CSV table of C-alpha atoms in Angstrom, one decimal:
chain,number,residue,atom,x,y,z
A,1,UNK,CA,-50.6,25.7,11.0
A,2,UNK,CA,-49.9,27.9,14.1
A,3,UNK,CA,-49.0,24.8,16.1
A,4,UNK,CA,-46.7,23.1,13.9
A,5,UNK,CA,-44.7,26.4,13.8
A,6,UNK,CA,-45.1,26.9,17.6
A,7,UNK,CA,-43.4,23.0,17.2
A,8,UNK,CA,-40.4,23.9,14.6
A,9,UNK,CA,-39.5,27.0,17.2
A,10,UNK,CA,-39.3,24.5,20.0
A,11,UNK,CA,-37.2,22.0,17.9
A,12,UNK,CA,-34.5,25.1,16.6
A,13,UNK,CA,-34.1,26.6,20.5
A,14,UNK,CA,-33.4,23.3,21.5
A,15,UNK,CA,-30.7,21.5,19.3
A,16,UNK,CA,-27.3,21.4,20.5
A,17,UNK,CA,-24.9,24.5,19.1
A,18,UNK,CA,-21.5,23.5,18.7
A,19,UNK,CA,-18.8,25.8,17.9
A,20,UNK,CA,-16.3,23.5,16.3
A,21,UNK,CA,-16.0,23.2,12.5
A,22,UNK,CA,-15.9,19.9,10.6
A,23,UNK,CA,-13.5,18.7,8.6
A,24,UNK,CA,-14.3,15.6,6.2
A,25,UNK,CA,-11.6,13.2,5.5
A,26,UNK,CA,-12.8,10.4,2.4
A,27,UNK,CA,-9.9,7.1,2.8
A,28,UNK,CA,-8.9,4.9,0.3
A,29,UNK,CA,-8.5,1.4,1.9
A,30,UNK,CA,-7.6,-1.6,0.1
A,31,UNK,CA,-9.6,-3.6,2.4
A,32,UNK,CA,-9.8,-6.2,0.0
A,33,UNK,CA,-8.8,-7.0,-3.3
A,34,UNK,CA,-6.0,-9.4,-4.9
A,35,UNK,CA,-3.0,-7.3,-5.2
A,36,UNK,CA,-2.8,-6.2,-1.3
A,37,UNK,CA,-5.6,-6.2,1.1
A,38,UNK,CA,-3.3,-4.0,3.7
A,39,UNK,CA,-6.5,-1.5,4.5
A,40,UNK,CA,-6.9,-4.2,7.3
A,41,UNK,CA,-4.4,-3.3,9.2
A,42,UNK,CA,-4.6,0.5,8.4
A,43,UNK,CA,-7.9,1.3,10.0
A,44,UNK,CA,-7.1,1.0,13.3
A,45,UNK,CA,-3.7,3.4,12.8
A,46,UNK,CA,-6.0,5.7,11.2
A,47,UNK,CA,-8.8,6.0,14.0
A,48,UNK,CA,-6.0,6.1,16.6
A,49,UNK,CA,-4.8,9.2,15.0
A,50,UNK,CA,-8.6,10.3,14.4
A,51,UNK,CA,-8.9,10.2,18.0
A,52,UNK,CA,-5.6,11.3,18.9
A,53,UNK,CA,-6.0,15.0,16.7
A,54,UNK,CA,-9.7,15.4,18.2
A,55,UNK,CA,-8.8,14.9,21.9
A,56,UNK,CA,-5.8,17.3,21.6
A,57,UNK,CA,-7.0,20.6,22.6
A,58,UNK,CA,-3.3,21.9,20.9
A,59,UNK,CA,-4.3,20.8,17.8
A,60,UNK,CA,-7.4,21.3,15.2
A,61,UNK,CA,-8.8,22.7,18.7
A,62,UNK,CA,-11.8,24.6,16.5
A,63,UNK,CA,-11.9,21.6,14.4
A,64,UNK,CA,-13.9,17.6,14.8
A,65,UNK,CA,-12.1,15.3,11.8
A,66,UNK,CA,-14.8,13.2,10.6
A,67,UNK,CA,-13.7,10.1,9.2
A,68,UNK,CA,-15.2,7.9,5.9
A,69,UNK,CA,-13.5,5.1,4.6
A,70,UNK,CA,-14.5,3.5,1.2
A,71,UNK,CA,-12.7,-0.1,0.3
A,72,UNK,CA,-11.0,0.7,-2.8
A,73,UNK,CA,-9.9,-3.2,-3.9
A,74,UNK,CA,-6.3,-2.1,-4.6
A,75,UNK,CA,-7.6,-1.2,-8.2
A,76,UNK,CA,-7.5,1.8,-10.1
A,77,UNK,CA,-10.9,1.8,-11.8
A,78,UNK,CA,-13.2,1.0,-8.2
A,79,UNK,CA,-11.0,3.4,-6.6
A,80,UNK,CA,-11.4,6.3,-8.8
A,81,UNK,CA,-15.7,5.6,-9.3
A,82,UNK,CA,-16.2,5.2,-5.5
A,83,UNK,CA,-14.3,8.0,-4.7
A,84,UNK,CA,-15.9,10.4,-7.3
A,85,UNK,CA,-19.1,8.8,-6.3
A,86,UNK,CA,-18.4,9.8,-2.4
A,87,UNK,CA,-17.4,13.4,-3.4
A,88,UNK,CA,-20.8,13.6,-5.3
A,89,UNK,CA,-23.3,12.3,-3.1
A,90,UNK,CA,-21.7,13.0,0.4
A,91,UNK,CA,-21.2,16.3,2.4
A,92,UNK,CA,-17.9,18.1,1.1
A,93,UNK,CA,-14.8,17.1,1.9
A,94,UNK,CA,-11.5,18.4,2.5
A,95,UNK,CA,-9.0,15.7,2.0
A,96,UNK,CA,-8.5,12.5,0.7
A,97,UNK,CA,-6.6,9.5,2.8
A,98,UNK,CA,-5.0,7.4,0.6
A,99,UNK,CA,-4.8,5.2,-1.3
A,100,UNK,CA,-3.2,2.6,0.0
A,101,UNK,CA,-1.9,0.1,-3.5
A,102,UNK,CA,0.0,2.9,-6.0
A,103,UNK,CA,-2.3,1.8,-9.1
A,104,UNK,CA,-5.4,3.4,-7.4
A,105,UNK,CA,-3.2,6.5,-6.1
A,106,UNK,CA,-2.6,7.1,-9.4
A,107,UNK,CA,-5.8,6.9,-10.6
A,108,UNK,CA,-7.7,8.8,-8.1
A,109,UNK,CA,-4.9,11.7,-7.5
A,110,UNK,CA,-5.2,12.9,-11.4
A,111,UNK,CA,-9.0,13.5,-10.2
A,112,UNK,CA,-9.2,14.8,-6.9
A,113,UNK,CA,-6.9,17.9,-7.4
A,114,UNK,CA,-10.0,18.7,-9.3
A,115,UNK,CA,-12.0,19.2,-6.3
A,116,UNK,CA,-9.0,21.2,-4.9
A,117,UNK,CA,-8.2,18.4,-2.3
A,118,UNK,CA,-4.9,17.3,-1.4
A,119,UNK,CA,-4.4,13.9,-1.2
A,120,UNK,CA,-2.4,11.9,1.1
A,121,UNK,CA,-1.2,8.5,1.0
A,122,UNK,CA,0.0,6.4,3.7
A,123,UNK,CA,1.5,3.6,1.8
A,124,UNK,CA,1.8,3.9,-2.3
A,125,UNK,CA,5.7,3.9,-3.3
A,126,UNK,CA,5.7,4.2,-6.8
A,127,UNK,CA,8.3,6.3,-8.3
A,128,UNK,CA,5.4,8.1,-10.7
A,129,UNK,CA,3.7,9.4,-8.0
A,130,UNK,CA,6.7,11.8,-7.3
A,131,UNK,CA,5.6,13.8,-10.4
A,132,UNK,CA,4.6,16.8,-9.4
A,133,UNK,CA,2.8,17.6,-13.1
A,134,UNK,CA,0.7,14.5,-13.3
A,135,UNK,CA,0.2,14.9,-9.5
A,136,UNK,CA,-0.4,18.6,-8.1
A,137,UNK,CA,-1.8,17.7,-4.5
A,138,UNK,CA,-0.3,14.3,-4.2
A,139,UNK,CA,1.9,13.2,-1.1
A,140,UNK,CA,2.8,10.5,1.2
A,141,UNK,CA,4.4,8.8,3.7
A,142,UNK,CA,6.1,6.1,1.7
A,143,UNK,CA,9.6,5.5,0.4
A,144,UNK,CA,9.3,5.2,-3.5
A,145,UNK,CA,10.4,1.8,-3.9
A,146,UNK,CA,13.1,2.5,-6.1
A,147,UNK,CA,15.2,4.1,-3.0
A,148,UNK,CA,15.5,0.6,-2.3
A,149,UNK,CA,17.2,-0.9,-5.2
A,150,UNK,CA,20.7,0.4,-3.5
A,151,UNK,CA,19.9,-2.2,-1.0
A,152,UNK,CA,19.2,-5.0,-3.4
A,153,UNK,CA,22.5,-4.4,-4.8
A,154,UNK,CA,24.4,-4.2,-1.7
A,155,UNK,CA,22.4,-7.1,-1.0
A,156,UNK,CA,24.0,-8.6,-4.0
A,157,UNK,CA,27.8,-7.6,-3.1
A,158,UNK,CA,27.5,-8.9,0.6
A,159,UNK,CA,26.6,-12.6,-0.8
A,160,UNK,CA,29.2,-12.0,-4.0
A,161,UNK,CA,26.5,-12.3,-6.9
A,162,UNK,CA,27.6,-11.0,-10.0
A,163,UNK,CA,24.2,-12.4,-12.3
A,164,UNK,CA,20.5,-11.8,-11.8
A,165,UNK,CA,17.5,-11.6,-13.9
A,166,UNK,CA,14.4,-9.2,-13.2
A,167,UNK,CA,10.5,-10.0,-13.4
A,168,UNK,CA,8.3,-7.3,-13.4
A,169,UNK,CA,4.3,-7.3,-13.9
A,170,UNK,CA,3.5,-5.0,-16.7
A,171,UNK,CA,2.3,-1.8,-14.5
A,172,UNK,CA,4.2,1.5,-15.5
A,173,UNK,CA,4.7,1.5,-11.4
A,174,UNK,CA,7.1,-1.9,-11.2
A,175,UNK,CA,8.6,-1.1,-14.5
A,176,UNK,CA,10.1,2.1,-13.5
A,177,UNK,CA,11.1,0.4,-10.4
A,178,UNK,CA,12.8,-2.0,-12.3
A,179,UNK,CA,14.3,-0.2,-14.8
A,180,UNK,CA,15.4,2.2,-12.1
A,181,UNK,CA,17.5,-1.3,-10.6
A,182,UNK,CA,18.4,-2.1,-14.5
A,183,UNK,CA,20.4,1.5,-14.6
A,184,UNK,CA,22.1,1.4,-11.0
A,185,UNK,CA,23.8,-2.0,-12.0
A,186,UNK,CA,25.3,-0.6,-15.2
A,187,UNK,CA,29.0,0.0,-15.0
A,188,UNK,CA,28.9,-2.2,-12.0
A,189,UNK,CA,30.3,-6.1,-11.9
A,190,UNK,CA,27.5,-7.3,-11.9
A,191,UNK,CA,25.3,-8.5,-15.3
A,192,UNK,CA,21.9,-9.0,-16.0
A,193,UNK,CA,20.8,-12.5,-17.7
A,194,UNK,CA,17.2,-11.6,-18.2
A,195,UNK,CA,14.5,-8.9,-18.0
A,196,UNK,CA,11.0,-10.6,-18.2
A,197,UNK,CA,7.9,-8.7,-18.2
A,198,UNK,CA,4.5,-10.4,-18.1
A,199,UNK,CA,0.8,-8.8,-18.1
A,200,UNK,CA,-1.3,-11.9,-16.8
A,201,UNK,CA,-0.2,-15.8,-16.7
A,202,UNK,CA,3.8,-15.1,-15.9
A,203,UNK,CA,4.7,-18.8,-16.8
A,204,UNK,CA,6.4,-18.3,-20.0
A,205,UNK,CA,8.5,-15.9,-18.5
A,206,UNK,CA,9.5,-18.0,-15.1
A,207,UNK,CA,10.4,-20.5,-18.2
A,208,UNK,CA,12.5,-18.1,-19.9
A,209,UNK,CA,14.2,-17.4,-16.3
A,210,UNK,CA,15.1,-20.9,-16.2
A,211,UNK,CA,16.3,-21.3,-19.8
A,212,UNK,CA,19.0,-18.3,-18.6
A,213,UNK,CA,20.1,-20.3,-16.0
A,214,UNK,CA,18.8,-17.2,-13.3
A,215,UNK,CA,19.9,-18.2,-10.0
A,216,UNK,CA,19.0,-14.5,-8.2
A,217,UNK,CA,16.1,-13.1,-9.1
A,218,UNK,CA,15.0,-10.0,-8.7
A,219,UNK,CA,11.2,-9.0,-8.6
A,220,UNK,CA,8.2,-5.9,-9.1
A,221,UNK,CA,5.0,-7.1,-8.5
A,222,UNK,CA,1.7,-7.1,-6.5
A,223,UNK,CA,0.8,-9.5,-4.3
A,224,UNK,CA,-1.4,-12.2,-5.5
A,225,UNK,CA,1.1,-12.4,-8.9
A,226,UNK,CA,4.4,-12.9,-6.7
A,227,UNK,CA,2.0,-15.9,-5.7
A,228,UNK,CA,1.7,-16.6,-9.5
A,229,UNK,CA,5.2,-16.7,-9.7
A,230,UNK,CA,6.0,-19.0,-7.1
A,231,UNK,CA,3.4,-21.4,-8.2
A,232,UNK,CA,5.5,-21.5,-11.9
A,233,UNK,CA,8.6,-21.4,-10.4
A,234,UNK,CA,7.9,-24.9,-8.3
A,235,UNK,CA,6.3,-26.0,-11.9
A,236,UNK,CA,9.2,-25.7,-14.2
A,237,UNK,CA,11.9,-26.6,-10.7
A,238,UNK,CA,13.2,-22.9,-10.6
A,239,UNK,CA,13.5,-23.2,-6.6
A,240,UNK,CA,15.9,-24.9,-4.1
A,241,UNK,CA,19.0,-24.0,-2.5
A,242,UNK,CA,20.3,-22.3,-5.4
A,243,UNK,CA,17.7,-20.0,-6.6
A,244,UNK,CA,16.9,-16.8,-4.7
A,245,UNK,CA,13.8,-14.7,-5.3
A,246,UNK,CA,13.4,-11.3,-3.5
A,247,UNK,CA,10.3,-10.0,-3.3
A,248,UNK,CA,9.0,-6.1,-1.8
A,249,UNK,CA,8.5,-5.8,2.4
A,250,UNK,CA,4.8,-4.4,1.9
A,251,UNK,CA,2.9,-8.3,1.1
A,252,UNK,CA,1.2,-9.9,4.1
A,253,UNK,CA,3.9,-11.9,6.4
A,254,UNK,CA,3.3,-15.3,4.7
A,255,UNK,CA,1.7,-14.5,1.8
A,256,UNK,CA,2.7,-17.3,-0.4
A,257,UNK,CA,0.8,-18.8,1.9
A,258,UNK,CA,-2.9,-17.3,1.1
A,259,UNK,CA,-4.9,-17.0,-1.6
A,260,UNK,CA,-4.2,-20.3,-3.4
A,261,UNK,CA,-7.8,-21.0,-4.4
A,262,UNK,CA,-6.8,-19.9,-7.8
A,263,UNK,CA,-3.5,-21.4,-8.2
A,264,UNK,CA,-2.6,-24.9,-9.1
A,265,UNK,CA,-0.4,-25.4,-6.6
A,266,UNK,CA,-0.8,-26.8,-2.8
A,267,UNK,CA,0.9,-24.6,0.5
A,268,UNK,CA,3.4,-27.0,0.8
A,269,UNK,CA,4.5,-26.6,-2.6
A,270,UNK,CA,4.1,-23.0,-2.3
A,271,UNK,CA,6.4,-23.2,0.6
A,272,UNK,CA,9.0,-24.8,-1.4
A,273,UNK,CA,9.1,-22.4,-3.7
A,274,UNK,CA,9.3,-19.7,-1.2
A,275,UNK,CA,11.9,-21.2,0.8
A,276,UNK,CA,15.3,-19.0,1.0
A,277,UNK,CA,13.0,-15.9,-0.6
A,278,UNK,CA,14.4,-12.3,0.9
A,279,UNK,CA,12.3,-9.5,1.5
A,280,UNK,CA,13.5,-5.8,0.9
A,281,UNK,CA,11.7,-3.1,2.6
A,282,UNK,CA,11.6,0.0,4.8
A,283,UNK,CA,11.5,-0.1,8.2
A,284,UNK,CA,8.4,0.4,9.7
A,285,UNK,CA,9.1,1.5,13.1
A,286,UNK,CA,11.8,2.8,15.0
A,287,UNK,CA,14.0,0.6,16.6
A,288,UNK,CA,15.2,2.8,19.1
A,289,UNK,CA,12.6,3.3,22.4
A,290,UNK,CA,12.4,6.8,22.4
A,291,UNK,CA,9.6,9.2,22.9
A,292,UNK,CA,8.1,10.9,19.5
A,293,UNK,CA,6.0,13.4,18.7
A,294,UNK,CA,2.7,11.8,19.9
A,295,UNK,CA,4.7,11.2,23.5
A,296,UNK,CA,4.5,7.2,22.4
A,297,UNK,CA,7.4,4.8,21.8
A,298,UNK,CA,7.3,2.5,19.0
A,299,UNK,CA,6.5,-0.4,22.0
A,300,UNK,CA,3.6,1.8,23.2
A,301,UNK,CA,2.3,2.8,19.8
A,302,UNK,CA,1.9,-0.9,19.2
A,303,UNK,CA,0.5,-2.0,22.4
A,304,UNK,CA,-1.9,0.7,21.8
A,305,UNK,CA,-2.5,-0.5,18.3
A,306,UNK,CA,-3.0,-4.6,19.1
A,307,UNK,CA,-5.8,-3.2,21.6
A,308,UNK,CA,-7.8,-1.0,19.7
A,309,UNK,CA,-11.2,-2.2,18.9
A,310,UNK,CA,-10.8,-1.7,15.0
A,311,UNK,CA,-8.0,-4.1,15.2
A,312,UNK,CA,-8.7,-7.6,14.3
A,313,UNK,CA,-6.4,-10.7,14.0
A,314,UNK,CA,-6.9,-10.5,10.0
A,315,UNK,CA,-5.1,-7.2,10.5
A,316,UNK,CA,-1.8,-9.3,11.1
A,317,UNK,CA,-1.8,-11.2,8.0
C-alpha cells in the first residue's frame, strides 16, 4: 500500500500545470446529408480561426478553444440527438458552432439555450431564426435569405419580366422566404402566375408550372430537391431558352450535377435543364484587397484556406 501511494505522489508532482482555462466549442457540420453537405468546406475556416484565436496572445490570452465537430446531416432530428447526446456524455461546453443547413438551427437552438449556451451559426439564413422568442441565444453570420428577394426583383426589372411563378419545398424556412418575395411584388407591375408548394415528389407541381405557361421561375428549396426539380422540369419540357429558374447562391457550384443516383434523369439532361439557371446570393468575400481585422486580404485568407491540411478537393464542390 505504502508504495503505490509513494507512486500516485510521484505521478501528481510531475504532470504538467497549465494556467490557461478551456473553453469547449461543440459544431454542427452538415458534412453530409442530402440537402447541403457544405460542413466540407467549413472545417478548414473553422480550424484556421481555432488556430488563429489560440496563437493570439491579444485575444482569449488565459483561454485554449477546444474544438468538437459532430456531422449533423443537414437534418433537424440527427442534429438535435447528437448534439444533446455530446452535451451529455462530453466535458461541458460553452458554445455551440452552428449549424450549418437552417432546419437543424432551428431544431437544436430551441434546446441548447437550455444549457445556457449561445449558439452561433455560420451559414443558416432563414428568416425564423431572427426570432428572438423562439430563439434566445441564437445568432449568425448569415443574411436571412429574404434580404435577397429585392434582388430577385430588380433582377426581374433589369430583363423587363412582368410574370413569374414560385416553388417552394414545404419547410416553414422557404415558405416565409417565399411569401416574403410574394408581398414585395404586390403593388408592383409585375404578377404572379403560380405559387406551388410540394412536400416530397415536386412533379405535379413542375406540371402545374407548365400548364401556367411560367416562363421565370422563382425558387426555395434545399439542395438535392432543386435537383428534383430539374429532373421534372426536363420531363414535362419546362426548359430551354425561354424558361429561367433561379435558384439560392449556398448549393455546391454544379450541383445539378451530383447526386443523381436517385433521379431518373442522366447529367446531360440535367444540364439541360439547368442551362440559363441564375443564382442569387451574398457575396462571400470582399472584393476589394484590403487588409481586415485578422491583417489577411480576401486573396490571402484564401490562399491560406486552399493550403490548410483540413482542406480537401471535396471541399470545392
Amino acid at each position: 500500500m505504502f508504495k503505490q501511494r509513494y507512486v500516485l505522489m510521484v505521478l501528481v508532482v510531475c504532470l504538467p500545470i497549465s494556467n490557461t482555462k478551456e473553453l469547449r466549442l461543440l459544431g454542427l457540420l452538415p458534412m453530409t446529408g442530402d440537402g447541403w453537405n457544405g460542413g466540407v468546406s467549413c472545417l478548414p475556416a473553422t480550424q484556421m480561426a481555432l488556430e488563429d484565436v489560440n496563437n493570439n496572445d491579444f485575444i482569449l490570452s488565459e483561454y485554449n478553444l477546444k474544438y468538437k465537430w459532430i456531422d449533423s446531416k443537414c437534418n433537424e432530428g440527427q442534429a438535435v440527438y447528437k448534439m444533446v447526446k455530446s452535451l451529455y456524455e462530453d466535458p461541458t461546453y460553452h458554445m455551440i458552432l452552428g449549424a450549418g443547413c437552417s432546419v437543424a438551427s432551428e431544431g437544436t437552438s430551441q434546446v441548447s439555450y437550455l444549457w445556457n449556451l449561445t449558439q452561433f451559426s455560420y451559414s443558416s439564413s432563414s428568416p425564423i431564426l431572427s426570432d428572438r422568442k423562439r430563439f434566445p441565444k441564437f445568432f449568425r453570420l448569415a443574411l436571412p435569405d429574404q434580404k435577397l428577394n429585392p434582388a430577385r426583383i430588380d433582377l426581374m426589372n433589369e430583363f423587363k419580366w412582368q410574370k413569374v411563378a414560385t416553388i417552394n419545398q414545404a419547410l416553414e424556412f422557404f415558405s416565409s422566404v417565399t411569401d416574403d418575395f410574394v408581398k414585395r411584388v404586390q403593388g408592383t407591375n409585375i404578377t404572379i402566375l403560380s405559387q406551388e408548394i410540394f412536400m416530397n415528389n415536386p412533379m405535379t407541381r413542375v406540371q402545374n408550372l407548365k400548364t401556367h405557361d411560367a416562363r421565370i421561375i422563382m425558387t426555395a428549396v434545399y439542395e438535392d430537391k432543386a435537383r428534383e426539380v430539374l429532373c421534372a422540369a426536363y420531363k414535362v419540357g419546362l426548359f430551354g431558352p425561354k424558361i429561367v429558374w433561379v435558384f439560392v447562391g449556398w448549393y455546391s457550384s454544379t450541383f445539378w450535377k451530383v447526386g443523381l443516383d436517385d433521379l431518373e434523369c442522366t447529367e446531360e439532361e440535367m444540364s439541360m435543364a439547368a442551362e440559363g439557371s441564375f443564382i442569387t446570393g451574398p457575396v462571400y468575400s470582399n472584393p476589394v484587397e484590403e487588409r481586415g481585422i485578422a491583417n489577411l486580404t480576401a486573396r490571402e485568407f484564401a490562399e491560406r484556406y486552399y493550403s490548410h491540411p483540413a482542406y480537401s478537393v471535396d471541399a470545392k464542390e
